[in-house]
Coordinates of C-alpha atoms in Angstrom, one line a residue:
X168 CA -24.2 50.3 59.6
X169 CA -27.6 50.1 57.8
X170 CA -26.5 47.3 55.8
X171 CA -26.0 45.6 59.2
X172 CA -28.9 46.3 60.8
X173 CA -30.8 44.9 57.4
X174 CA -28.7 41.9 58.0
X175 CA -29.6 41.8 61.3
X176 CA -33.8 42.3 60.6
X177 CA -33.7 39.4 58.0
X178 CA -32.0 37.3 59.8
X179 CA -35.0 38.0 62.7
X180 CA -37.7 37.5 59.8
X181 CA -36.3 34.1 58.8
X182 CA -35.8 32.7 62.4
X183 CA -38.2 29.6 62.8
X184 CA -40.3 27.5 65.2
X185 CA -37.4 25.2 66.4
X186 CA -35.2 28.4 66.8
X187 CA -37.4 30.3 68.6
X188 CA -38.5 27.2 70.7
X189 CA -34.2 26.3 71.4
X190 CA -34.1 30.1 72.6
X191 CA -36.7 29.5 75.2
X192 CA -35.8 25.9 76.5
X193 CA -32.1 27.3 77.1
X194 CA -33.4 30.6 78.4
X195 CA -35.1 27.8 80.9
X196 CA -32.3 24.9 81.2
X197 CA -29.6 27.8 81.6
X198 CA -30.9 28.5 85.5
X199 CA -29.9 25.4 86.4
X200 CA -26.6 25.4 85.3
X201 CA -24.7 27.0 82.3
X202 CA -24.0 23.5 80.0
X203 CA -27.2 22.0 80.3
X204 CA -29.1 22.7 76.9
X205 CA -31.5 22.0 74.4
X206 CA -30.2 21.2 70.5
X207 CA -32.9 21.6 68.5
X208 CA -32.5 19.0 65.3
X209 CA -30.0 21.2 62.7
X210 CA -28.0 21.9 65.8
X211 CA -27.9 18.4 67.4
X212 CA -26.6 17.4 64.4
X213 CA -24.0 19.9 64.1
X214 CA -22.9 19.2 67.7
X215 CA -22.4 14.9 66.2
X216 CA -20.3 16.3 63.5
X217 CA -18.2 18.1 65.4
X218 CA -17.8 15.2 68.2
X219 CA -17.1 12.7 65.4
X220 CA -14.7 14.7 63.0
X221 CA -16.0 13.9 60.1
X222 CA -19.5 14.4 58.0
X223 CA -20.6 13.1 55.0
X224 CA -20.7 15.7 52.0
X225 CA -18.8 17.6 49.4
X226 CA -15.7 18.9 51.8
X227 CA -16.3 22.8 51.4
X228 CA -16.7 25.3 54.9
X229 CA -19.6 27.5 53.3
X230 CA -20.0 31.1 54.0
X231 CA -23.3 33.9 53.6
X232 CA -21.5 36.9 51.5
X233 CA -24.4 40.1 50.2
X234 CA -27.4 36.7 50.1
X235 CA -25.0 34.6 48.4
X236 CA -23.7 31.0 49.5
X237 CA -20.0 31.8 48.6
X238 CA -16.7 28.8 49.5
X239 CA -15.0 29.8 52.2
X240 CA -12.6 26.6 51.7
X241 CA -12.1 23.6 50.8
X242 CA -11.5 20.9 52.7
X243 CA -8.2 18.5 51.7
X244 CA -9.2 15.3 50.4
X245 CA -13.1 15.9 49.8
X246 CA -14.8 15.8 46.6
X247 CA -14.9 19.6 45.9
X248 CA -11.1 19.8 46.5
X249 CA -10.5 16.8 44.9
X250 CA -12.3 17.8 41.7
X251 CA -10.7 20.6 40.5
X252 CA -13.7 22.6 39.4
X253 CA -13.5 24.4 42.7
X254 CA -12.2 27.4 44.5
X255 CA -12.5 29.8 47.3
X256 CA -14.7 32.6 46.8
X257 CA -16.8 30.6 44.1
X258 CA -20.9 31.2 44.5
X259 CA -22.9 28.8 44.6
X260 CA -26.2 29.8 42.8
X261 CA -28.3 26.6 43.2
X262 CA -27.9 23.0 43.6
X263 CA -29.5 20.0 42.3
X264 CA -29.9 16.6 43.5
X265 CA -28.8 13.4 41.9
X266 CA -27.8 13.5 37.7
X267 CA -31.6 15.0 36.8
X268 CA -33.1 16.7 39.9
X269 CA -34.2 20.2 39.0
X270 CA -31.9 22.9 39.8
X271 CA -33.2 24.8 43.1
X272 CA -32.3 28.4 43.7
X273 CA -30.6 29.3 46.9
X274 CA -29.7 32.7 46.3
X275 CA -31.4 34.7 49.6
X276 CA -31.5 31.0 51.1
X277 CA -30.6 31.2 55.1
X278 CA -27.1 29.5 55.5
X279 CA -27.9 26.2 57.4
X280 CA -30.8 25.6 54.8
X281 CA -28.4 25.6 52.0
X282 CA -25.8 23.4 53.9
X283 CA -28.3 20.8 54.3
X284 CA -29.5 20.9 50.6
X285 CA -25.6 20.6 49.7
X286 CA -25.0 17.6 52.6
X287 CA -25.9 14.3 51.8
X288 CA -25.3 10.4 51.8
X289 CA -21.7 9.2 50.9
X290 CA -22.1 8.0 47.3
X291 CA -25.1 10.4 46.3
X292 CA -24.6 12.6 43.7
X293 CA -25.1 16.6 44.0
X294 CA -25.1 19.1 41.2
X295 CA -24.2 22.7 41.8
X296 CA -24.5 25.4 40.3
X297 CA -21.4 28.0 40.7
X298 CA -20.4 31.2 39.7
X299 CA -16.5 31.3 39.3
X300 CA -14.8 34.2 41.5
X301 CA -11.7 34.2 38.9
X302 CA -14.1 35.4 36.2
X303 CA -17.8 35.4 37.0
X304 CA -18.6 32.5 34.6
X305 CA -21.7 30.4 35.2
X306 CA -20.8 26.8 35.2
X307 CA -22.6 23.1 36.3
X308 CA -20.3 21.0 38.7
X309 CA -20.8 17.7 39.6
X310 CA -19.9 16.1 42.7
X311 CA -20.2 12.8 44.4
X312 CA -20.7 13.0 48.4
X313 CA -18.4 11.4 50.6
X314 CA -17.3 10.8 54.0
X315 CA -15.3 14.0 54.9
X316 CA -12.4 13.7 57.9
X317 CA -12.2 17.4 59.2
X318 CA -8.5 17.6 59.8
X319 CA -8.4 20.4 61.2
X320 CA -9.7 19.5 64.2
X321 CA -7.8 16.3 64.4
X322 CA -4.5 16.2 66.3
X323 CA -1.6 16.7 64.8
X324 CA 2.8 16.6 65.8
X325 CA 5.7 18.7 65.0
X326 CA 8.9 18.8 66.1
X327 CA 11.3 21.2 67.7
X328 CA 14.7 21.7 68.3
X329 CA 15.7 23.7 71.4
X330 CA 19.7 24.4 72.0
X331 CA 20.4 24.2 75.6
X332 CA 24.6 24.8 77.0
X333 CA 25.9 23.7 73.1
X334 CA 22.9 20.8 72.6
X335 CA 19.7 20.5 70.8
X336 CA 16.9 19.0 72.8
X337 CA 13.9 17.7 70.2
X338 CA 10.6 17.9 71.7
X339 CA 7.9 16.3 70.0
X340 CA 4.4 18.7 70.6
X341 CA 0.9 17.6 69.9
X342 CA -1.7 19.9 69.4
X343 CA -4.9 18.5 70.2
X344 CA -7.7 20.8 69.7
X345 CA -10.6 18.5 71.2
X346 CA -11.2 15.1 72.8
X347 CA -13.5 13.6 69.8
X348 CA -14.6 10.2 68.8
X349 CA -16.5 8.9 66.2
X350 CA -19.5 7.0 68.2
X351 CA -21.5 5.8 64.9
X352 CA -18.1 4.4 63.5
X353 CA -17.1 2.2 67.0
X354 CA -20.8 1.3 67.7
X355 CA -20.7 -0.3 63.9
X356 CA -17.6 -2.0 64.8
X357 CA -15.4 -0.3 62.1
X358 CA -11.8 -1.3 63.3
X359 CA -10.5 2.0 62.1
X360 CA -12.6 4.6 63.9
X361 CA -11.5 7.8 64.2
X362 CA -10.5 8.9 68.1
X363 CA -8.3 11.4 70.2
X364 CA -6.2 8.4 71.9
X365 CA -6.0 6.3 68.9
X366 CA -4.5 9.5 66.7
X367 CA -2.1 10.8 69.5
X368 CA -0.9 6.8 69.9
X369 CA -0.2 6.7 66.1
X370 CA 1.7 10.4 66.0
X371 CA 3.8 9.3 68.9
X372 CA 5.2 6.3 67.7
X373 CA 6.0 8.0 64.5
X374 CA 7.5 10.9 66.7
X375 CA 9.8 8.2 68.7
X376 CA 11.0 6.9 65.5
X377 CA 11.7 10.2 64.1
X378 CA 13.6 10.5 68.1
X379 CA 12.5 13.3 70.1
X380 CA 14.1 13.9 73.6
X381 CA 10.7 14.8 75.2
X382 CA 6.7 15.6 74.6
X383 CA 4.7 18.4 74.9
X384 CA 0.4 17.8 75.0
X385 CA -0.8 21.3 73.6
X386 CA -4.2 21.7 74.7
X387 CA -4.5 25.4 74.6
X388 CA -7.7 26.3 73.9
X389 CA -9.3 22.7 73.9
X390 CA -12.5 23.0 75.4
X391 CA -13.2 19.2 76.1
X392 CA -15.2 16.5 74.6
X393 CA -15.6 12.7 74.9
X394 CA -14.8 11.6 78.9
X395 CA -14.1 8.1 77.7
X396 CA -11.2 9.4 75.7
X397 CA -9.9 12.1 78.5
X398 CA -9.4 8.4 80.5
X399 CA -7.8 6.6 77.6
X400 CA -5.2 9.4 76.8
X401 CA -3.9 10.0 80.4
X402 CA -3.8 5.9 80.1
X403 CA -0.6 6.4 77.5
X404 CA 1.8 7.7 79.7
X405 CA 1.8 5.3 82.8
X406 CA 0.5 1.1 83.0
X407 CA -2.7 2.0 85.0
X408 CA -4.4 3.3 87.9
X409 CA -7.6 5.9 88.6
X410 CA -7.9 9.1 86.4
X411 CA -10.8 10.6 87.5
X412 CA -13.6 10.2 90.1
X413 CA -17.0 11.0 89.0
X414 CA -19.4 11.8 91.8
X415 CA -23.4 11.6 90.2
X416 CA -26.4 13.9 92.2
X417 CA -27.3 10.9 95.0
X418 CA -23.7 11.0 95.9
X419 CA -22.6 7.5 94.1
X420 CA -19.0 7.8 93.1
X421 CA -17.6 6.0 89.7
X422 CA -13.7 6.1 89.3
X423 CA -12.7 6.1 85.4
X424 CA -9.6 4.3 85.6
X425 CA -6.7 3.1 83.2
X426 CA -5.9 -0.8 83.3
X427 CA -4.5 -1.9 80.5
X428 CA -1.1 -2.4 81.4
X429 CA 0.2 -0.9 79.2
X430 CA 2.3 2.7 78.9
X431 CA 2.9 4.3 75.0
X432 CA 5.6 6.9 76.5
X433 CA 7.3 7.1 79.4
X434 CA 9.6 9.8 78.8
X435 CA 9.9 13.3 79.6
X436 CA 6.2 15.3 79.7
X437 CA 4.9 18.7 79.5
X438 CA 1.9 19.5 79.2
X439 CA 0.5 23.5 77.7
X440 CA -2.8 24.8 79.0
X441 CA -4.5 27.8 79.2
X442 CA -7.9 29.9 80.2
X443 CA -10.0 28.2 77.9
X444 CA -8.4 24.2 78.3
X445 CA -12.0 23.0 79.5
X446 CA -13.2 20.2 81.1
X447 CA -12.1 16.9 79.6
X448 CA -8.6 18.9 79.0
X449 CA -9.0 19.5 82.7
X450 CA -9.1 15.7 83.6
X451 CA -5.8 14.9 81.4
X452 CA -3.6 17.8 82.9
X453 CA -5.3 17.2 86.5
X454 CA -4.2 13.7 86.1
X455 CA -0.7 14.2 84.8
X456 CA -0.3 16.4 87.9
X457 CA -1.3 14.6 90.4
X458 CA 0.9 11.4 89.4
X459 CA 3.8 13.7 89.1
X460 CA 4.2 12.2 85.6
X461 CA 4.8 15.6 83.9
X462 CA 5.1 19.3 84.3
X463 CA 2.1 21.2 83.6
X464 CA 2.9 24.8 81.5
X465 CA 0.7 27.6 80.7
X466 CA -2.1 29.5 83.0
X467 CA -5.1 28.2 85.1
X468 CA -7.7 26.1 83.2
X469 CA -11.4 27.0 83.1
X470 CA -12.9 25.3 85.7
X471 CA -15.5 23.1 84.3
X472 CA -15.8 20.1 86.2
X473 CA -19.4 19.0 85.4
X474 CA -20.6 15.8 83.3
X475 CA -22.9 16.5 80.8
X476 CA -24.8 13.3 78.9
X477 CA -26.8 13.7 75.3
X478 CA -30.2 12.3 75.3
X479 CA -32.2 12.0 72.1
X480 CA -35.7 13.3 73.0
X481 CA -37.5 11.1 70.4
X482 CA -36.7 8.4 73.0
X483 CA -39.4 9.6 74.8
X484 CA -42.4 10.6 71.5
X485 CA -42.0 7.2 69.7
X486 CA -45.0 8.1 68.1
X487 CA -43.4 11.5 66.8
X488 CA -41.3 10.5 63.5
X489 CA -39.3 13.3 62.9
X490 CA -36.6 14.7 65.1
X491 CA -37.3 16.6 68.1
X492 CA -33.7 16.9 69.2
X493 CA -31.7 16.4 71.9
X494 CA -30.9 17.6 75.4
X495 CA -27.3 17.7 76.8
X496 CA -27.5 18.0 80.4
X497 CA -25.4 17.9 83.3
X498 CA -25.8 14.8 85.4
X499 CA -22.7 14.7 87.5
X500 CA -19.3 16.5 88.6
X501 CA -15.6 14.9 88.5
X502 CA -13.1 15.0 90.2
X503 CA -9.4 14.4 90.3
X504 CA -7.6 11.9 92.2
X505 CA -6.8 14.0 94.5
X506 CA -10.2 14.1 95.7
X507 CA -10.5 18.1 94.1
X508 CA -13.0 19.0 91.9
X509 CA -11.8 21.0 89.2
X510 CA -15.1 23.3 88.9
X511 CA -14.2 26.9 89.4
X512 CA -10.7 26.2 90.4
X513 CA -9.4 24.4 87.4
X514 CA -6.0 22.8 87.0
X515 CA -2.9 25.3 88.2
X516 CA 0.2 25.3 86.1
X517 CA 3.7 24.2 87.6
X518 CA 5.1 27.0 85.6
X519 CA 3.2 30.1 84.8
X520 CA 3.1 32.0 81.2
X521 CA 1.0 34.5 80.3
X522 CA -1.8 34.3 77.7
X523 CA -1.7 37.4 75.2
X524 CA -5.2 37.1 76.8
X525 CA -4.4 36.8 80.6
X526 CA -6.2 40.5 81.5
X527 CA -10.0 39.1 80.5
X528 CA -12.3 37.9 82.5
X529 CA -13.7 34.2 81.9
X530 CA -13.6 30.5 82.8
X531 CA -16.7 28.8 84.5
X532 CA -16.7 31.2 88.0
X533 CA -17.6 34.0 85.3
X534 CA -20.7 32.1 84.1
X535 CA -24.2 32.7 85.9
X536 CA -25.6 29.8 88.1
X537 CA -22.5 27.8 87.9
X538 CA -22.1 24.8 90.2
X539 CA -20.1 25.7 93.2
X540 CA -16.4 23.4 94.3
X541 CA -16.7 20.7 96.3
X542 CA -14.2 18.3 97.3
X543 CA -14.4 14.0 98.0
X544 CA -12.2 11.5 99.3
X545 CA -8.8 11.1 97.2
X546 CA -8.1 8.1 95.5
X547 CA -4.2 5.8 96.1
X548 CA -2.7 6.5 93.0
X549 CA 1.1 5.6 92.0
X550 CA 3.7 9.3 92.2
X551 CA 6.2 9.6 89.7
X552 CA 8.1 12.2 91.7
X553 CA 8.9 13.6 87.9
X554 CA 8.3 17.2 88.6
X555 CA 8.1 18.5 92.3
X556 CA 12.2 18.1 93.3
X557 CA 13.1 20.2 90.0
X558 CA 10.2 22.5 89.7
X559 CA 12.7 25.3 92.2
X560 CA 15.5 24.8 89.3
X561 CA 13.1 24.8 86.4
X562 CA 11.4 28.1 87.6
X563 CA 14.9 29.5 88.0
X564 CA 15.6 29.1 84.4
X565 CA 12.4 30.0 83.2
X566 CA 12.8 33.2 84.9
X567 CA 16.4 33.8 83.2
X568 CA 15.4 32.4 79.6
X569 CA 12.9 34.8 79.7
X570 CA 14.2 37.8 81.4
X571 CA 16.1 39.3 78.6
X572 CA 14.3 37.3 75.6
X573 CA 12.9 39.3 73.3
X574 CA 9.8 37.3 72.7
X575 CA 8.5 37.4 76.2
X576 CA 9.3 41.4 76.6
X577 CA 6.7 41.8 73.4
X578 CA 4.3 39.4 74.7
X579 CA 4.3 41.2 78.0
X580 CA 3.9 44.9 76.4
X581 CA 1.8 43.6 73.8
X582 CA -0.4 42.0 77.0
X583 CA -0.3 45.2 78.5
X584 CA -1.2 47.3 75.7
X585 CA -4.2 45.5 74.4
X586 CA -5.3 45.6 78.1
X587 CA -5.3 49.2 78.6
X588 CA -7.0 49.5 75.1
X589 CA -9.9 47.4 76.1
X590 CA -9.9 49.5 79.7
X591 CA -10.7 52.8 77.2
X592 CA -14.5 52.7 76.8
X593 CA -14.8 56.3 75.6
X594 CA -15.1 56.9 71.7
X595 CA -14.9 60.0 70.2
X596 CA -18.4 60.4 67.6
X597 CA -16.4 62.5 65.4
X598 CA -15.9 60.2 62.1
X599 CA -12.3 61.8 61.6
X600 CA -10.9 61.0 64.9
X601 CA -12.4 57.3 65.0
X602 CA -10.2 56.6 61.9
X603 CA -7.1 58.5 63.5
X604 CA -7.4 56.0 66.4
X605 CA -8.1 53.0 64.5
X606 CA -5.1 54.4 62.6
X607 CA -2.7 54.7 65.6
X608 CA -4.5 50.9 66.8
X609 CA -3.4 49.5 63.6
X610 CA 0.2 51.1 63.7
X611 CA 0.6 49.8 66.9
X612 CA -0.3 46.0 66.7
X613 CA 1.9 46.4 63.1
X614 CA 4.8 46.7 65.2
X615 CA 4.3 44.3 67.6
X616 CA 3.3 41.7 65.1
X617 CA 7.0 42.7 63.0
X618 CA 8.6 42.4 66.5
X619 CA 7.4 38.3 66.7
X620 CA 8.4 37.9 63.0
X621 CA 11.5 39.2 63.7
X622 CA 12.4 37.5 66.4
X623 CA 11.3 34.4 64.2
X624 CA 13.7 35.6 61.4
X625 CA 10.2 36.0 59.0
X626 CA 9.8 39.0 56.3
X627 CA 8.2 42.4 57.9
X628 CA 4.7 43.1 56.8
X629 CA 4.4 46.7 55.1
X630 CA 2.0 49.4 55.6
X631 CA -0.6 48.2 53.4
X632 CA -1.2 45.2 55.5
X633 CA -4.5 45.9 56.9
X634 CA -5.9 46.7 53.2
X635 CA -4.6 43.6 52.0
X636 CA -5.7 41.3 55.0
X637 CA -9.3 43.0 54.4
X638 CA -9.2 41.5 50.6
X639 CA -10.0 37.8 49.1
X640 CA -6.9 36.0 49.2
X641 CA -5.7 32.9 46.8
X642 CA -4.9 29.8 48.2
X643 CA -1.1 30.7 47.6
X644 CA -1.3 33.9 49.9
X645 CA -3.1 31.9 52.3
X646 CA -0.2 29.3 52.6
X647 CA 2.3 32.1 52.7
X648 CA 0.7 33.7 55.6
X649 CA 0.4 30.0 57.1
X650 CA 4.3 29.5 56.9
X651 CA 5.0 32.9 58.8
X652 CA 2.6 31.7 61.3
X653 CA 4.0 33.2 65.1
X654 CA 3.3 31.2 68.3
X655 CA 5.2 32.8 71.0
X656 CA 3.7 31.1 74.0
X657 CA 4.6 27.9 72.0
X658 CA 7.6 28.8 71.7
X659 CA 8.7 29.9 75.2
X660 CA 6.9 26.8 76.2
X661 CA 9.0 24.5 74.3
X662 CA 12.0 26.1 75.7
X663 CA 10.7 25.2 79.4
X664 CA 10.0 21.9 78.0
X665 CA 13.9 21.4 77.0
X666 CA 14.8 22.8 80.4
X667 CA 13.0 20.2 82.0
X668 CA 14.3 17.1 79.7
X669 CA 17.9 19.0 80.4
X670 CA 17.1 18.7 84.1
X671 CA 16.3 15.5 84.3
X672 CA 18.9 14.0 82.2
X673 CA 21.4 15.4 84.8
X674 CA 20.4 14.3 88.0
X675 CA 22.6 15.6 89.8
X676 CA 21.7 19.5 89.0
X677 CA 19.4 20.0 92.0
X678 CA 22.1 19.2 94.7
X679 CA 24.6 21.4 92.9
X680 CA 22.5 24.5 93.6

């Protein structure tokens, strides 16, 4: 505890002008509405990397361990994974720039200050300076800087097989954690630029060839991103019409439409939200729905259905050379084709499942000074007719997969459980009984994690799991724990997703019932 609140004064003591002056403007911009804000210059240019997927560096997610810079991990295909001379846990005791720049100390260096000693121009050459975590020897490594994809952010395909009465249904599934595109990259007029509809194009033609029997858009969790690319990606699974409507403060209304002419699938389509599935999420899903071009899965969005543009402030100081930042503020509301604004409301599912999360509070009608709903004219837009006839049937076998299925009673308990812990705000001060309960806590989520791997057919963790996961792990334990990754709200998903390809592969199910 004293260690922390050291942590916690230092940290204080090294804040600096811009930090303290991006506390105050968003102290001020935050009345107005919760996404309007100021990004002072470090974290304006945090907010491009992450928009754009990639940065140009030595690939390694950095960490602050006891005043140390210490490798968290290191990113596939970068220079520091690439080299060899790498691993996690490695300290990094200085860095140098170029092949004779002077080493520079960074020991007791704030995080974001060493990051953007290490950062650099694709092609430049960084030295650094790194204690080995294997054993403690001091070596010189030197890297050249180049233009890092962040994968893990990108979207990415699997496939599943589903047995339904003696068949296997393959459903393709697409996680998409963001909508991103690299703006510097198509405003150059690279031909390759990274984006979210170019990526999920690629995977599903390579999915189709591989031969799935339907699709499933995973966007749990996906808290938005580029507008541009919410239109384009809806624009893959039908020839064209209106997406969204975007209504601006004088009441002008803009409708972001698809007209290409062109449709990449036009099979069977589910699409997986939940709580925190945020604004440009909320366009896609709102969109599938209202066409009736797919059946939406999951729990009610977030409910963020404002417009937020990034202006560069030195726009407006020419005179000023350096940075001053940049301000992201909200400049209109969208809304779906309907004519319903998805702010506070967000996008209902077809079919509900619960979130191992579903007992918090959150989504935008939690945050203070949020816009209110409002509503506008609809917009003609072609109906599928995909979803609404079956959805009586497909809740009827949601209901029985899941009645008796293992998976779903230790969701439910496990939902139920961790909402009656966080209920308990008493805690006993004696030291004895704080470790019995974190004892009995620990014992208890043991099981209910061994209860998922079982159903999954994975090995049982032992006792000593929670001293093990508190200790540095090698890469090889890392993957190991990756491979007996559990999903079950995936996975109970997937199954709906099967019912509904089953369903409408036999057309004549609904008028047997």
């Amino acid at each position: 505890l004293s260690k922390r609140y050291q942590n916690m004064a230092k940290h204080l003591a090294e804040s600096r002008s811009d930090d303290v002056f991006q506390l105050y403007a968003n102290a001020v911009t935050s009345v107005y509405d919760p996404h309007t804000n100021y990004f002072s210059p470090r974290t304006g240019e945090d907010f491009d990397i992450n928009m754009s997927l990639s940065l140009e560096g030595i690939g390694a997610q950095l960490t602050l361990e006891d005043e140390v810079i210490t490798i968290k991990e290191l990113i596939a295909g970068g220079p520091a994974k690439q080299s060899g001379k790498l691993a996690r846990n490695d300290k990094i005791l200085a860095v140098a720039q170029g092949q004779t720049g002077a080493m520079e100390d960074v020991v007791g260096w704030r995080l974001d200050d060493a990051v953007r000693l290490i950062r650099g121009k694709r092609g430049t050459t960084v030295r650094l300076r790194i204690e080995k975590a294997i054993n403690d020897e001091v070596v010189d490594v030197v890297l050249v800087r180049d233009k890092i994809k962040l994968e893990e952010s990108a979207a990415k395909s699997e496939i599943k097989g589903i047995e339904k009465d003696g068949k296997v249904y393959r459903i393709g599934i697409i996680d998409l954690p963001s909508f991103y595109i690299d703006f510097d990259a198509a405003n150059r007029g690279e031909k390759n630029y990274r984006s979210t509809t170019r990526d999920v194009k690629r995977l599903i033609q390579q999915l189709e060839k591989d031969g799935i029997d339907g699709l499933m858009i995973d966007l749990r969790d996906n808290g938005g991103g580029s507008l541009a690319e919410a239109v384009d990606l809806t624009g893959l699974f039908f020839d064209k019409g209106p997406v969204v409507q975007v209504r601006r403060a004088g009441g002008e209304v803009t409708v972001h439409a698809d007209d290409d002419n062109e449709t990449i699938y036009d099979g069977p389509l589910a699409v997986l939200i939940n709580q925190n599935s945020a604004s440009a999420s909320e366009i896609f899903a709102g969109a599938i729905k209202d066409y009736g071009r797919g059946v939406i899965l999951g729990e009610p969005t977030f409910g963020k259905g404002t417009v937020q543009t990034v202006i560069d402030l030195a726009r407006f100081l020419p005179s000023v050379k350096d940075s001053v930042g940049q301000l992201k503020m909200t400049i209109a509301m969208f809304y779906r084709v309907n004519g319903s604004s998805t702010q506070l409301k967000g996008v209902t599912p077809n079919i509900y499942i619960p979130n191992e999360n579903s007992y918090l509070p959150g989504g935008e009608s939690e945050e203070d000074h949020a816009l209110p709903w409002h509503k506008i004219k609809g917009k003609k837009h072609q109906q599928f007719n995909q979803v609404t006839a079956l959805l009586p049937t497909l809740q009827r076998d949601y209901e029985q997969d899941n009645a008796n299925n293992p998976l779903m009673q230790t969701l439910l308990a496990m939902t139920a459980w961790q909402k009656q812990q966080s209920e308990d705000t008493i805690v006993p001060l004696s030291l004895k009984k704080r470790h019995e309960r974190r004892d009995a806590i620990r014992d208890k989520s043991l099981r209910f994690q061994n209860a998922f791997r079982k159903f999954y057919g994975y090995p049982q963790l032992t006792a000593d799991y929670w001293e093990k996961k508190d200790k540095d792990k090698t890469d090889a334990e890392i993957d190991a724990d990756e491979q007996y990754e559990v999903d079950p709200i995936l996975s109970i998903a997937t199954t709906t997703a099967a019912d509904y390809v089953r369903l409408l592969q036999q057309p004549h199910a609904i008028a047997r019932q």
